[in-house]
Amino acid sequence: MSRRHMLLPITLHPELPPQNMFCHLHRRFFNSSSCLAKKKTNAEHRWLTRQSKDPFVKASHTLNFRCRSAFKLLEIDDKFRLLQPGFSVVDCGAAPGAWSQVAVHRVNSAGTDSTSPLGTVVGIDLLNIPPLDGAHFLSNHDVADCITHAKLLDLLPGGQAHILLSDMAPNASGFRELDHERLVKLCASLLVLAEKILRPGGTLVCKYWDGALARHLQDKFCLAFGSVQSLKPNASRKDSAERYFLARNYRRPVKG
């Protein structure tokens, strides 16, 4: 068995129901944390009902993930093997910290495997992120701010990251096209961050909402990365426009 799977032996299988996918995992692999509190209003009744029936929500509680989104990253990483022990990872839009939980174990930034290289995980969010062993969080920080960029250069070994992760999303306005446009702009801002901290050959995983500007965003990523593909993890709800771009083999622009 490889060291990678000694850290977090998860393999998602689309033919198996999610509750069976994860029941073999042991609780000791994950840091304890409760999910964010949810307002129980009449307007959210259907949302709460859906949550109560969602097998990924139940699995996140069982495994002490901070929210169900962890399974999206787990599935992507199980398939493409992006997060390796010793890698440096920047998690953009990290709150409440579920993707950082996955990254900490996959890159060994908490040092739980003494035989593997020690990685680094830095999370960023405008919101407060509860502490997590093995991760350094920049709460109340803007991903696009130069001050944030400067702090990342200090925190990352050699000032460079192997992987940029982004599960960022704007506050919903209620207008689908406007929200789509706002998220595309957030994703595009990651190219500025990548130019400062992503090492050549590095990887970017970012959430976007499908829509009219998705192809334009993909074209932008294609100028900076050797390959770009769109993914829809099983943990993403089928009725959601949510998708993820996986961009690999970063080519840092040459200054003229």
Short mmCIF file of N, CA and C in Angstrom, two decimals, residues 168-189 209 213:
data_model
loop_
_atom_site.label_atom_id
_atom_site.label_comp_id
_atom_site.label_asym_id
_atom_site.label_seq_id
_atom_site.Cartn_x
_atom_site.Cartn_y
_atom_site.Cartn_z
N MET A 168 -14.54 28.92 -3.69
CA MET A 168 -15.14 30.24 -3.45
C MET A 168 -16.47 30.38 -4.19
N ALA A 169 -17.33 31.20 -3.63
CA ALA A 169 -18.57 31.59 -4.30
C ALA A 169 -19.03 32.92 -3.73
N PRO A 170 -19.61 33.78 -4.56
CA PRO A 170 -20.12 35.06 -4.05
C PRO A 170 -21.41 34.86 -3.28
N ASN A 171 -21.77 35.84 -2.47
CA ASN A 171 -23.08 35.81 -1.82
C ASN A 171 -24.17 35.84 -2.89
N ALA A 172 -25.13 34.96 -2.77
CA ALA A 172 -26.17 34.85 -3.78
C ALA A 172 -27.03 36.11 -3.84
N SER A 173 -27.23 36.61 -5.05
CA SER A 173 -28.07 37.79 -5.25
C SER A 173 -29.51 37.41 -5.59
N GLY A 174 -29.71 36.16 -5.99
CA GLY A 174 -31.03 35.74 -6.44
C GLY A 174 -31.17 35.81 -7.94
N PHE A 175 -30.19 36.42 -8.61
CA PHE A 175 -30.19 36.51 -10.07
C PHE A 175 -29.07 35.61 -10.61
N ARG A 176 -29.48 34.54 -11.27
CA ARG A 176 -28.53 33.50 -11.66
C ARG A 176 -27.40 34.02 -12.56
N GLU A 177 -27.74 34.83 -13.55
CA GLU A 177 -26.73 35.33 -14.48
C GLU A 177 -25.73 36.24 -13.77
N LEU A 178 -26.23 37.07 -12.86
CA LEU A 178 -25.35 37.96 -12.12
C LEU A 178 -24.41 37.16 -11.22
N ASP A 179 -24.95 36.17 -10.52
CA ASP A 179 -24.12 35.33 -9.65
C ASP A 179 -23.07 34.57 -10.47
N HIS A 180 -23.48 34.10 -11.63
CA HIS A 180 -22.54 33.41 -12.53
C HIS A 180 -21.39 34.34 -12.92
N GLU A 181 -21.73 35.56 -13.29
CA GLU A 181 -20.71 36.53 -13.69
C GLU A 181 -19.76 36.85 -12.54
N ARG A 182 -20.30 36.99 -11.34
CA ARG A 182 -19.47 37.30 -10.17
C ARG A 182 -18.50 36.16 -9.87
N LEU A 183 -18.97 34.92 -9.97
CA LEU A 183 -18.09 33.80 -9.69
C LEU A 183 -17.01 33.66 -10.75
N VAL A 184 -17.36 33.93 -11.99
CA VAL A 184 -16.35 33.89 -13.06
C VAL A 184 -15.25 34.91 -12.79
N LYS A 185 -15.62 36.07 -12.29
CA LYS A 185 -14.61 37.10 -11.96
C LYS A 185 -13.72 36.63 -10.81
N LEU A 186 -14.31 35.96 -9.82
CA LEU A 186 -13.52 35.42 -8.72
C LEU A 186 -12.52 34.39 -9.24
N CYS A 187 -12.99 33.53 -10.12
CA CYS A 187 -12.11 32.51 -10.69
C CYS A 187 -10.97 33.15 -11.49
N ALA A 188 -11.30 34.18 -12.26
CA ALA A 188 -10.28 34.85 -13.06
C ALA A 188 -9.23 35.51 -12.18
N SER A 189 -9.64 35.96 -10.99
CA SER A 189 -8.67 36.59 -10.08
C SER A 189 -7.61 35.60 -9.60
N TRP A 209 -19.88 28.19 -11.81
CA TRP A 209 -21.26 27.86 -12.14
C TRP A 209 -21.41 27.93 -13.64
N LEU A 213 -20.54 32.54 -19.60
CA LEU A 213 -19.14 32.97 -19.54
C LEU A 213 -18.18 31.82 -19.22
#
